[in-house]
Amino acid sequence: MTVAEETPLPASPPAPVPAARSPRSAGPAASSPRSAGPVRWLLADSVWWGGRLRTGVALRIAADGVVKPVPAELAPGGDDTRRFAGTLLPGLVDAHVHSALVDLRTVRAGGIAEVWDLGGVPATVAELAARALEPGSELPRIRYAGPFLIAPGGYPSDRSWAPAGSWREIGTATDAEAAVAEASAAGAALIKVTAHAGGPQLELPVLTALVTAAHASDLAVVVHAEGPGTVAAALTAGADVLAHTPWTERLDDPLLRACTERMRWISTLDIHGWGEPGDQDREVAVDNLRRFVAFGGTVRYGTDLGNGPLPAGINVREIRLLQSAGLTPSAVLIAMTESDSSTVSWLPAGLDLAPDRFADVLATARVLGPDSRPQAE
């Protein structure tokens, strides 16, 4: 959270979810059911997969849920093959969501197949993640961090929207190791850390210990970096992801170049002004992101959903801001998808990669359910 003061997170009993993959990969692995069942096939007019739009391609969904594009002539037809007009693509992902502060059913109905939850009461989010894997669930798949890991008295423990249990104070390297071990045991797919210049901050050796412990458990570290010096501290500690595009200052080119080599940034551009013109923080963020991208940086689409009046689903404003920062439509899709997705989205009228039409067309996406049917069908 950075802008709006939100309602408290409710408490719920814990439930386990699958673990994550390496922190150096494109992102933490999606939680997905691994039950036996028939191989299924999806055929459409076109498929966007692997970074490009193709025809003559089918999607093969294995019994373990793994989706793979193959030549269309391999699809056998019959009851195990479903045909669609339009375009199929990997499930669209919002990489910055606070699940307990939004209606996740609305998020999925709005075209988002998967979310990364970046901070909340661990038991609450774990329970939601488990419900998302139940047969017939209308929730998006959820990958989640544990609590915000913070300096004693640090952000967001001083915010009204952060109830006890949604953050954990870290004072020493030993505290860091214990917190990461607990989050990993509870099914966390990544670790969320705060570096906020407006209050107490983790000392660099402690922040580094957190990153080291997380990487030893194959967990990526996402840092909320806000204020002078916080991006440099996250980079020096070895963090993998920034939860937001930096907006409090214009970063210099050497720091940006260093970030491109070791970090990914989650966009969250629309939290600044929520579409109102002339927001200075948004202008700084877009400028930083434009130069980060020009230097070869990797971006993930994320909205900080739950933080103020953001649309629950695909955010057209966020997409257009990404385009204004220099991302082509195909680059935006790469930022919104996983290379090894186990979910599938569908554009009934087909994908239009024309820059002026792309965002509106993408907003029509629907998530296919486990039975390969559109959610609303």
mmCIF file of C-alpha atoms in Angstrom:
data_model
loop_
_atom_site.group_PDB
_atom_site.id
_atom_site.type_symbol
_atom_site.label_atom_id
_atom_site.label_comp_id
_atom_site.label_asym_id
_atom_site.label_seq_id
_atom_site.Cartn_x
_atom_site.Cartn_y
_atom_site.Cartn_z
ATOM 1 C CA MET A 1 0.000 0.000 0.000
ATOM 2 C CA THR A 2 1.224 3.479 -0.720
ATOM 3 C CA VAL A 3 -1.713 5.811 -1.290
ATOM 4 C CA ALA A 4 -5.046 4.840 0.245
ATOM 5 C CA GLU A 5 -5.879 3.825 3.800
ATOM 6 C CA GLU A 6 -7.826 0.588 3.561
ATOM 7 C CA THR A 7 -10.056 -1.556 5.774
ATOM 8 C CA PRO A 8 -8.546 -4.148 8.149
ATOM 9 C CA LEU A 9 -7.857 -7.669 6.960
ATOM 10 C CA PRO A 10 -10.130 -10.326 8.512
ATOM 11 C CA ALA A 11 -8.699 -13.402 10.190
ATOM 12 C CA SER A 12 -9.219 -16.946 8.874
ATOM 13 C CA PRO A 13 -7.805 -20.401 9.688
ATOM 14 C CA PRO A 14 -4.646 -21.456 7.808
ATOM 15 C CA ALA A 15 -4.492 -23.912 4.931
ATOM 16 C CA PRO A 16 -1.445 -25.270 3.069
ATOM 17 C CA VAL A 17 -0.580 -24.489 -0.535
ATOM 18 C CA PRO A 18 2.229 -25.775 -2.782
ATOM 19 C CA ALA A 19 5.735 -24.359 -2.586
ATOM 20 C CA ALA A 20 7.604 -22.145 -5.034
ATOM 21 C CA ARG A 21 10.408 -22.436 -7.559
ATOM 22 C CA SER A 22 13.748 -20.645 -7.768
ATOM 23 C CA PRO A 23 13.805 -16.906 -6.975
ATOM 24 C CA ARG A 24 15.830 -16.307 -10.154
ATOM 25 C CA SER A 25 13.050 -17.590 -12.426
ATOM 26 C CA ALA A 26 10.354 -15.446 -14.051
ATOM 27 C CA GLY A 27 8.270 -15.588 -10.891
ATOM 28 C CA PRO A 28 7.052 -17.917 -8.150
ATOM 29 C CA ALA A 29 5.315 -21.022 -9.418
ATOM 30 C CA ALA A 30 1.545 -21.009 -9.642
ATOM 31 C CA SER A 31 -0.431 -23.129 -7.242
ATOM 32 C CA SER A 32 -2.245 -25.708 -9.364
ATOM 33 C CA PRO A 33 -4.032 -28.996 -8.760
ATOM 34 C CA ARG A 34 -2.135 -32.125 -9.775
ATOM 35 C CA SER A 35 -4.892 -34.701 -10.033
ATOM 36 C CA ALA A 36 -5.186 -37.465 -12.597
ATOM 37 C CA GLY A 37 -7.495 -36.923 -15.529
ATOM 38 C CA PRO A 38 -7.689 -36.964 -19.309
ATOM 39 C CA VAL A 39 -5.490 -34.902 -21.579
ATOM 40 C CA ARG A 40 -7.562 -32.001 -22.939
ATOM 41 C CA TRP A 41 -7.112 -29.952 -26.085
ATOM 42 C CA LEU A 42 -8.072 -26.381 -26.905
ATOM 43 C CA LEU A 43 -8.341 -25.076 -30.466
ATOM 44 C CA ALA A 44 -8.872 -21.423 -31.416
ATOM 45 C CA ASP A 45 -8.501 -19.139 -34.408
ATOM 46 C CA SER A 46 -5.162 -18.020 -32.963
ATOM 47 C CA VAL A 47 -2.949 -18.540 -29.932
ATOM 48 C CA TRP A 48 -0.629 -15.985 -28.299
ATOM 49 C CA TRP A 49 2.027 -18.020 -26.523
ATOM 50 C CA GLY A 50 5.750 -17.774 -26.117
ATOM 51 C CA GLY A 51 5.753 -14.086 -26.950
ATOM 52 C CA ARG A 52 4.058 -14.210 -30.343
ATOM 53 C CA LEU A 53 0.687 -14.583 -32.020
ATOM 54 C CA ARG A 54 0.330 -17.783 -34.041
ATOM 55 C CA THR A 55 -2.235 -19.712 -36.028
ATOM 56 C CA GLY A 56 -2.320 -23.464 -36.572
ATOM 57 C CA VAL A 57 -1.562 -24.074 -32.895
ATOM 58 C CA ALA A 58 -3.512 -26.018 -30.277
ATOM 59 C CA LEU A 59 -3.090 -26.026 -26.509
ATOM 60 C CA ARG A 60 -2.540 -29.410 -24.899
ATOM 61 C CA ILE A 61 -3.543 -29.522 -21.224
ATOM 62 C CA ALA A 62 -1.953 -32.546 -19.572
ATOM 63 C CA ALA A 63 -3.494 -34.474 -16.706
ATOM 64 C CA ASP A 64 -1.222 -32.597 -14.264
ATOM 65 C CA GLY A 65 -2.499 -29.218 -15.540
ATOM 66 C CA VAL A 66 0.578 -28.270 -17.581
ATOM 67 C CA VAL A 67 -0.382 -26.315 -20.727
ATOM 68 C CA LYS A 68 1.742 -26.663 -23.855
ATOM 69 C CA PRO A 69 1.267 -25.235 -27.371
ATOM 70 C CA VAL A 70 1.563 -27.895 -30.103
ATOM 71 C CA PRO A 71 0.710 -28.121 -33.815
ATOM 72 C CA ALA A 72 -3.068 -28.046 -34.251
ATOM 73 C CA GLU A 73 -3.092 -31.236 -36.292
ATOM 74 C CA LEU A 74 -2.138 -33.178 -33.161
ATOM 75 C CA ALA A 75 -5.481 -32.387 -31.504
ATOM 76 C CA PRO A 76 -7.591 -35.553 -31.790
ATOM 77 C CA GLY A 77 -11.042 -33.920 -31.840
ATOM 78 C CA GLY A 78 -13.927 -35.517 -30.002
ATOM 79 C CA ASP A 79 -15.075 -34.813 -26.466
ATOM 80 C CA ASP A 80 -11.599 -33.922 -25.217
ATOM 81 C CA THR A 81 -11.194 -31.075 -27.726
ATOM 82 C CA ARG A 82 -12.922 -27.715 -27.353
ATOM 83 C CA ARG A 83 -13.003 -25.094 -30.099
ATOM 84 C CA PHE A 84 -13.070 -21.322 -29.627
ATOM 85 C CA ALA A 85 -13.377 -18.303 -31.841
ATOM 86 C CA GLY A 86 -10.807 -15.626 -31.107
ATOM 87 C CA THR A 87 -7.482 -16.010 -29.303
ATOM 88 C CA LEU A 88 -6.223 -18.141 -26.433
ATOM 89 C CA LEU A 89 -3.296 -16.998 -24.292
ATOM 90 C CA PRO A 90 -1.667 -17.793 -20.947
ATOM 91 C CA GLY A 91 -3.707 -16.807 -17.923
ATOM 92 C CA LEU A 92 -3.332 -13.081 -17.210
ATOM 93 C CA VAL A 93 -1.599 -12.286 -13.914
ATOM 94 C CA ASP A 94 -1.778 -9.284 -11.569
ATOM 95 C CA ALA A 95 1.516 -9.434 -9.665
ATOM 96 C CA HIS A 96 0.519 -7.050 -6.849
ATOM 97 C CA VAL A 97 -2.783 -7.690 -5.090
ATOM 98 C CA HIS A 98 -3.974 -7.662 -1.474
ATOM 99 C CA SER A 99 -6.505 -10.473 -1.648
ATOM 100 C CA ALA A 100 -8.353 -9.827 1.595
ATOM 101 C CA LEU A 101 -9.151 -6.253 0.534
ATOM 102 C CA VAL A 102 -10.883 -7.096 -2.748
ATOM 103 C CA ASP A 103 -13.619 -9.344 -4.101
ATOM 104 C CA LEU A 104 -11.522 -12.006 -5.797
ATOM 105 C CA ARG A 105 -14.507 -13.391 -7.693
ATOM 106 C CA THR A 106 -14.904 -10.006 -9.347
ATOM 107 C CA VAL A 107 -11.176 -9.935 -10.073
ATOM 108 C CA ARG A 108 -11.378 -13.257 -11.895
ATOM 109 C CA ALA A 109 -14.577 -12.301 -13.688
ATOM 110 C CA GLY A 110 -12.699 -9.182 -14.801
ATOM 111 C CA GLY A 111 -10.156 -11.295 -16.683
ATOM 112 C CA ILE A 112 -7.387 -11.988 -14.123
ATOM 113 C CA ALA A 113 -6.534 -15.675 -13.856
ATOM 114 C CA GLU A 114 -3.785 -15.463 -11.238
ATOM 115 C CA VAL A 115 -2.638 -12.992 -8.580
ATOM 116 C CA TRP A 116 0.397 -12.488 -6.415
ATOM 117 C CA ASP A 117 -0.691 -11.496 -2.921
ATOM 118 C CA LEU A 118 1.988 -9.190 -1.530
ATOM 119 C CA GLY A 119 1.087 -8.818 2.111
ATOM 120 C CA GLY A 120 -1.690 -9.677 4.522
ATOM 121 C CA VAL A 121 -2.586 -11.896 7.464
ATOM 122 C CA PRO A 122 -0.944 -15.185 6.435
ATOM 123 C CA ALA A 123 -3.785 -17.410 7.606
ATOM 124 C CA THR A 124 -6.337 -15.345 5.676
ATOM 125 C CA VAL A 125 -4.421 -15.459 2.413
ATOM 126 C CA ALA A 126 -3.522 -19.141 2.776
ATOM 127 C CA GLU A 127 -7.190 -19.983 3.228
ATOM 128 C CA LEU A 128 -8.110 -18.016 0.092
ATOM 129 C CA ALA A 129 -5.316 -19.724 -1.867
ATOM 130 C CA ALA A 130 -6.598 -23.131 -0.831
ATOM 131 C CA ARG A 131 -10.165 -22.206 -1.815
ATOM 132 C CA ALA A 132 -8.911 -21.094 -5.223
ATOM 133 C CA LEU A 133 -7.750 -24.661 -5.910
ATOM 134 C CA GLU A 134 -11.075 -26.277 -5.061
ATOM 135 C CA PRO A 135 -13.081 -27.773 -7.954
ATOM 136 C CA GLY A 136 -15.398 -25.151 -9.439
ATOM 137 C CA SER A 137 -13.756 -22.262 -7.568
ATOM 138 C CA GLU A 138 -14.435 -18.817 -9.003
ATOM 139 C CA LEU A 139 -11.288 -17.341 -7.431
ATOM 140 C CA PRO A 140 -8.060 -16.637 -9.308
ATOM 141 C CA ARG A 141 -5.056 -18.769 -8.455
ATOM 142 C CA ILE A 142 -3.062 -17.124 -5.655
ATOM 143 C CA ARG A 143 0.682 -17.060 -4.991
ATOM 144 C CA TYR A 144 1.419 -15.301 -1.756
ATOM 145 C CA ALA A 145 3.980 -13.843 0.582
ATOM 146 C CA GLY A 146 3.633 -14.221 4.301
ATOM 147 C CA PRO A 147 3.351 -11.079 6.415
ATOM 148 C CA PHE A 148 5.153 -7.827 5.610
ATOM 149 C CA LEU A 149 8.641 -8.218 7.127
ATOM 150 C CA ILE A 150 9.561 -4.873 8.671
ATOM 151 C CA ALA A 151 11.923 -3.047 11.005
ATOM 152 C CA PRO A 152 10.611 -2.716 14.577
ATOM 153 C CA GLY A 153 7.982 0.027 14.441
ATOM 154 C CA GLY A 154 8.354 0.325 10.672
ATOM 155 C CA TYR A 155 5.915 0.566 7.772
ATOM 156 C CA PRO A 156 3.133 -0.587 7.637
ATOM 157 C CA SER A 157 2.713 -1.239 11.358
ATOM 158 C CA ASP A 158 1.928 2.473 11.677
ATOM 159 C CA ARG A 159 -0.965 2.293 9.180
ATOM 160 C CA SER A 160 -4.588 1.761 10.186
ATOM 161 C CA TRP A 161 -5.216 -0.705 7.355
ATOM 162 C CA ALA A 162 -2.529 -3.127 8.622
ATOM 163 C CA PRO A 163 -3.924 -5.252 11.477
ATOM 164 C CA ALA A 164 -1.796 -7.257 13.869
ATOM 165 C CA GLY A 165 -0.643 -10.397 12.115
ATOM 166 C CA SER A 166 -0.203 -8.782 8.701
ATOM 167 C CA TRP A 167 3.356 -7.693 9.547
ATOM 168 C CA ARG A 168 6.267 -9.146 11.490
ATOM 169 C CA GLU A 169 9.116 -7.172 13.051
ATOM 170 C CA ILE A 170 12.665 -8.247 12.230
ATOM 171 C CA GLY A 171 15.476 -6.987 14.453
ATOM 172 C CA THR A 172 18.354 -9.383 13.813
ATOM 173 C CA ALA A 173 19.668 -11.870 11.274
ATOM 174 C CA THR A 174 18.340 -14.646 13.513
ATOM 175 C CA ASP A 175 14.868 -13.069 13.362
ATOM 176 C CA ALA A 176 15.203 -12.953 9.582
ATOM 177 C CA GLU A 177 16.010 -16.634 9.269
ATOM 178 C CA ALA A 178 13.140 -17.607 11.575
ATOM 179 C CA ALA A 179 10.618 -15.442 9.698
ATOM 180 C CA VAL A 180 11.590 -16.868 6.317
ATOM 181 C CA ALA A 181 11.447 -20.428 7.637
ATOM 182 C CA GLU A 182 7.982 -19.835 9.071
ATOM 183 C CA ALA A 183 6.693 -18.260 5.845
ATOM 184 C CA SER A 184 8.118 -21.092 3.765
ATOM 185 C CA ALA A 185 6.561 -23.718 6.018
ATOM 186 C CA ALA A 186 3.198 -21.941 5.665
ATOM 187 C CA GLY A 187 3.354 -22.211 1.866
ATOM 188 C CA ALA A 188 4.628 -18.764 0.902
ATOM 189 C CA ALA A 189 5.807 -18.495 -2.696
ATOM 190 C CA LEU A 190 7.844 -15.347 -2.044
ATOM 191 C CA ILE A 191 8.919 -13.008 0.753
ATOM 192 C CA LYS A 192 7.709 -9.396 1.119
ATOM 193 C CA VAL A 193 9.982 -6.852 2.818
ATOM 194 C CA THR A 194 9.458 -3.130 3.390
ATOM 195 C CA ALA A 195 12.027 -0.353 3.025
ATOM 196 C CA HIS A 196 10.196 2.887 3.791
ATOM 197 C CA ALA A 197 12.148 6.074 4.379
ATOM 198 C CA GLY A 198 9.301 7.606 6.373
ATOM 199 C CA GLY A 199 10.058 5.560 9.465
ATOM 200 C CA PRO A 200 12.318 2.844 10.939
ATOM 201 C CA GLN A 201 14.049 0.743 8.281
ATOM 202 C CA LEU A 202 15.799 -2.604 8.335
ATOM 203 C CA GLU A 203 19.544 -2.201 8.673
ATOM 204 C CA LEU A 204 21.364 -3.387 5.556
ATOM 205 C CA PRO A 205 22.936 -6.485 7.241
ATOM 206 C CA VAL A 206 19.468 -7.584 8.416
ATOM 207 C CA LEU A 207 17.905 -6.938 4.999
ATOM 208 C CA THR A 208 20.733 -8.910 3.417
ATOM 209 C CA ALA A 209 20.164 -11.758 5.883
ATOM 210 C CA LEU A 210 16.494 -11.845 4.892
ATOM 211 C CA VAL A 211 17.404 -12.110 1.221
ATOM 212 C CA THR A 212 20.023 -14.778 1.893
ATOM 213 C CA ALA A 213 17.584 -16.880 3.926
ATOM 214 C CA ALA A 214 14.878 -16.529 1.295
ATOM 215 C CA HIS A 215 17.175 -17.555 -1.533
ATOM 216 C CA ALA A 216 18.314 -20.571 0.502
ATOM 217 C CA SER A 217 14.647 -21.622 0.520
ATOM 218 C CA ASP A 218 14.240 -20.858 -3.223
ATOM 219 C CA LEU A 219 11.953 -17.905 -2.456
ATOM 220 C CA ALA A 220 12.071 -14.600 -4.331
ATOM 221 C CA VAL A 221 12.232 -11.397 -2.283
ATOM 222 C CA VAL A 222 9.902 -8.508 -3.153
ATOM 223 C CA VAL A 223 10.753 -5.144 -1.592
ATOM 224 C CA HIS A 224 8.426 -2.207 -1.058
ATOM 225 C CA ALA A 225 11.020 0.526 -1.639
ATOM 226 C CA GLU A 226 9.750 4.033 -0.884
ATOM 227 C CA GLY A 227 11.944 7.063 -0.364
ATOM 228 C CA PRO A 228 15.557 8.113 -0.917
ATOM 229 C CA GLY A 229 18.101 5.309 -0.730
ATOM 230 C CA THR A 230 15.592 2.468 -0.509
ATOM 231 C CA VAL A 231 16.024 1.180 -4.080
ATOM 232 C CA ALA A 232 19.802 1.158 -3.671
ATOM 233 C CA ALA A 233 19.450 -0.718 -0.365
ATOM 234 C CA ALA A 234 17.187 -3.349 -1.949
ATOM 235 C CA LEU A 235 19.625 -3.775 -4.820
ATOM 236 C CA THR A 236 22.662 -4.039 -2.539
ATOM 237 C CA ALA A 237 20.924 -6.660 -0.393
ATOM 238 C CA GLY A 238 20.241 -8.788 -3.479
ATOM 239 C CA ALA A 239 16.448 -8.463 -3.664
ATOM 240 C CA ASP A 240 14.763 -9.882 -6.762
ATOM 241 C CA VAL A 241 11.711 -7.670 -7.300
ATOM 242 C CA LEU A 242 10.497 -4.167 -6.478
ATOM 243 C CA ALA A 243 6.829 -4.160 -5.497
ATOM 244 C CA HIS A 244 6.365 -0.761 -7.172
ATOM 245 C CA THR A 245 8.012 1.273 -9.882
ATOM 246 C CA PRO A 246 9.961 3.882 -7.853
ATOM 247 C CA TRP A 247 8.061 7.164 -7.722
ATOM 248 C CA THR A 248 9.486 9.307 -4.916
ATOM 249 C CA GLU A 249 12.581 10.392 -6.848
ATOM 250 C CA ARG A 250 14.050 10.240 -10.340
ATOM 251 C CA LEU A 251 16.665 7.481 -10.222
ATOM 252 C CA ASP A 252 20.012 8.137 -11.853
ATOM 253 C CA ASP A 253 21.072 6.112 -14.869
ATOM 254 C CA PRO A 254 23.822 4.052 -13.151
ATOM 255 C CA LEU A 255 21.355 2.827 -10.516
ATOM 256 C CA LEU A 256 18.776 2.046 -13.174
ATOM 257 C CA ARG A 257 21.301 0.060 -15.193
ATOM 258 C CA ALA A 258 22.290 -1.916 -12.106
ATOM 259 C CA CYS A 259 18.627 -2.666 -11.384
ATOM 260 C CA THR A 260 18.105 -4.051 -14.901
ATOM 261 C CA GLU A 261 20.808 -6.648 -14.318
ATOM 262 C CA ARG A 262 19.440 -8.050 -11.063
ATOM 263 C CA MET A 263 15.810 -7.007 -10.510
ATOM 264 C CA ARG A 264 12.342 -7.045 -11.923
ATOM 265 C CA TRP A 265 9.916 -4.195 -11.246
ATOM 266 C CA ILE A 266 6.170 -4.505 -10.714
ATOM 267 C CA SER A 267 4.472 -1.568 -12.421
ATOM 268 C CA THR A 268 1.657 -0.226 -10.108
ATOM 269 C CA LEU A 269 1.615 3.060 -12.051
ATOM 270 C CA ASP A 270 -2.116 3.738 -11.712
ATOM 271 C CA ILE A 271 -2.030 4.026 -7.903
ATOM 272 C CA HIS A 272 -0.776 7.565 -8.495
ATOM 273 C CA GLY A 273 -3.860 9.640 -9.247
ATOM 274 C CA TRP A 274 -6.098 6.737 -10.350
ATOM 275 C CA GLY A 275 -6.483 8.201 -13.812
ATOM 276 C CA GLU A 276 -6.631 11.874 -12.867
ATOM 277 C CA PRO A 277 -4.359 14.033 -15.041
ATOM 278 C CA GLY A 278 -1.201 15.737 -13.868
ATOM 279 C CA ASP A 279 -0.167 13.491 -10.971
ATOM 280 C CA GLN A 280 3.510 14.234 -10.302
ATOM 281 C CA ASP A 281 4.292 10.896 -8.638
ATOM 282 C CA ARG A 282 2.902 9.064 -11.659
ATOM 283 C CA GLU A 283 5.018 11.166 -14.007
ATOM 284 C CA VAL A 284 8.165 10.336 -12.025
ATOM 285 C CA ALA A 285 7.265 6.627 -11.976
ATOM 286 C CA VAL A 286 6.593 6.491 -15.722
ATOM 287 C CA ASP A 287 9.888 8.270 -16.419
ATOM 288 C CA ASN A 288 11.802 5.825 -14.214
ATOM 289 C CA LEU A 289 10.074 2.867 -15.851
ATOM 290 C CA ARG A 290 10.645 4.187 -19.371
ATOM 291 C CA ARG A 291 14.386 4.425 -18.766
ATOM 292 C CA PHE A 292 14.470 1.077 -16.921
ATOM 293 C CA VAL A 293 12.823 -0.582 -19.932
ATOM 294 C CA ALA A 294 15.137 1.229 -22.380
ATOM 295 C CA PHE A 295 18.119 -0.198 -20.483
ATOM 296 C CA GLY A 296 16.667 -3.711 -20.828
ATOM 297 C CA GLY A 297 14.795 -4.051 -17.530
ATOM 298 C CA THR A 298 12.089 -6.669 -16.945
ATOM 299 C CA VAL A 299 8.628 -5.478 -15.887
ATOM 300 C CA ARG A 300 5.696 -7.321 -14.336
ATOM 301 C CA TYR A 301 2.153 -5.982 -14.612
ATOM 302 C CA GLY A 302 0.756 -5.311 -11.156
ATOM 303 C CA THR A 303 -1.783 -2.867 -9.765
ATOM 304 C CA ASP A 304 -1.622 -2.940 -5.924
ATOM 305 C CA LEU A 305 -5.274 -3.941 -6.044
ATOM 306 C CA GLY A 306 -6.943 -3.195 -2.728
ATOM 307 C CA ASN A 307 -5.219 0.196 -2.571
ATOM 308 C CA GLY A 308 -7.832 2.799 -3.500
ATOM 309 C CA PRO A 309 -10.312 2.980 -6.393
ATOM 310 C CA LEU A 310 -8.663 0.555 -8.816
ATOM 311 C CA PRO A 311 -10.751 -1.603 -11.183
ATOM 312 C CA ALA A 312 -11.178 -5.188 -9.970
ATOM 313 C CA GLY A 313 -9.902 -7.024 -13.016
ATOM 314 C CA ILE A 314 -7.805 -5.949 -15.977
ATOM 315 C CA ASN A 315 -6.821 -2.303 -15.488
ATOM 316 C CA VAL A 316 -6.907 -0.523 -18.848
ATOM 317 C CA ARG A 317 -5.252 2.562 -17.344
ATOM 318 C CA GLU A 318 -2.318 0.495 -16.079
ATOM 319 C CA ILE A 319 -1.870 -1.067 -19.511
ATOM 320 C CA ARG A 320 -1.885 2.309 -21.232
ATOM 321 C CA LEU A 321 0.637 3.670 -18.744
ATOM 322 C CA LEU A 322 2.887 0.697 -19.495
ATOM 323 C CA GLN A 323 2.573 1.549 -23.169
ATOM 324 C CA SER A 324 3.454 5.172 -22.411
ATOM 325 C CA ALA A 325 6.613 3.863 -20.716
ATOM 326 C CA GLY A 326 7.670 2.222 -23.977
ATOM 327 C CA LEU A 327 6.212 -1.292 -23.784
ATOM 328 C CA THR A 328 4.728 -2.648 -27.005
ATOM 329 C CA PRO A 329 1.479 -4.646 -26.773
ATOM 330 C CA SER A 330 3.451 -7.889 -26.971
ATOM 331 C CA ALA A 331 5.773 -6.669 -24.203
ATOM 332 C CA VAL A 332 2.736 -5.860 -22.052
ATOM 333 C CA LEU A 333 1.450 -9.405 -22.574
ATOM 334 C CA ILE A 334 4.833 -10.790 -21.554
ATOM 335 C CA ALA A 335 4.610 -8.634 -18.419
ATOM 336 C CA MET A 336 1.141 -10.059 -17.684
ATOM 337 C CA THR A 337 1.808 -13.780 -18.247
ATOM 338 C CA GLU A 338 4.020 -16.665 -17.149
ATOM 339 C CA SER A 339 6.139 -18.685 -19.558
ATOM 340 C CA ASP A 340 4.910 -21.935 -17.965
ATOM 341 C CA SER A 341 1.305 -20.962 -17.252
ATOM 342 C CA SER A 342 -1.135 -23.547 -15.933
ATOM 343 C CA THR A 343 -4.118 -21.261 -16.608
ATOM 344 C CA VAL A 344 -5.618 -20.076 -19.893
ATOM 345 C CA SER A 345 -7.350 -16.835 -20.877
ATOM 346 C CA TRP A 346 -9.576 -16.243 -23.898
ATOM 347 C CA LEU A 347 -10.250 -13.179 -26.042
ATOM 348 C CA PRO A 348 -13.562 -13.960 -27.796
ATOM 349 C CA ALA A 349 -13.085 -11.386 -30.573
ATOM 350 C CA GLY A 350 -9.386 -12.147 -31.008
ATOM 351 C CA LEU A 351 -6.205 -10.332 -30.027
ATOM 352 C CA ASP A 352 -5.624 -6.922 -31.596
ATOM 353 C CA LEU A 353 -2.015 -5.761 -31.244
ATOM 354 C CA ALA A 354 -2.649 -2.285 -32.652
ATOM 355 C CA PRO A 355 -1.344 0.045 -29.900
ATOM 356 C CA ASP A 356 -4.445 2.272 -29.822
ATOM 357 C CA ARG A 357 -6.877 -0.649 -29.533
ATOM 358 C CA PHE A 358 -4.864 -3.165 -27.544
ATOM 359 C CA ALA A 359 -5.838 -2.187 -23.972
ATOM 360 C CA ASP A 360 -9.573 -2.139 -24.660
ATOM 361 C CA VAL A 361 -9.426 -5.494 -26.453
ATOM 362 C CA LEU A 362 -7.412 -7.095 -23.660
ATOM 363 C CA ALA A 363 -10.028 -5.918 -21.154
ATOM 364 C CA THR A 364 -12.501 -8.351 -22.775
ATOM 365 C CA ALA A 365 -10.444 -11.367 -21.644
ATOM 366 C CA ARG A 366 -12.205 -14.201 -19.850
ATOM 367 C CA VAL A 367 -10.628 -16.927 -17.742
ATOM 368 C CA LEU A 368 -11.179 -20.544 -18.740
ATOM 369 C CA GLY A 369 -12.149 -22.819 -15.870
ATOM 370 C CA PRO A 370 -10.721 -26.274 -15.098
ATOM 371 C CA ASP A 371 -13.231 -27.807 -17.509
ATOM 372 C CA SER A 372 -11.935 -25.512 -20.279
ATOM 373 C CA ARG A 373 -15.135 -23.509 -20.335
ATOM 374 C CA PRO A 374 -15.365 -19.727 -19.946
ATOM 375 C CA GLN A 375 -16.200 -18.779 -16.370
ATOM 376 C CA ALA A 376 -19.549 -17.194 -17.238
ATOM 377 C CA GLU A 377 -20.602 -19.977 -19.629
#
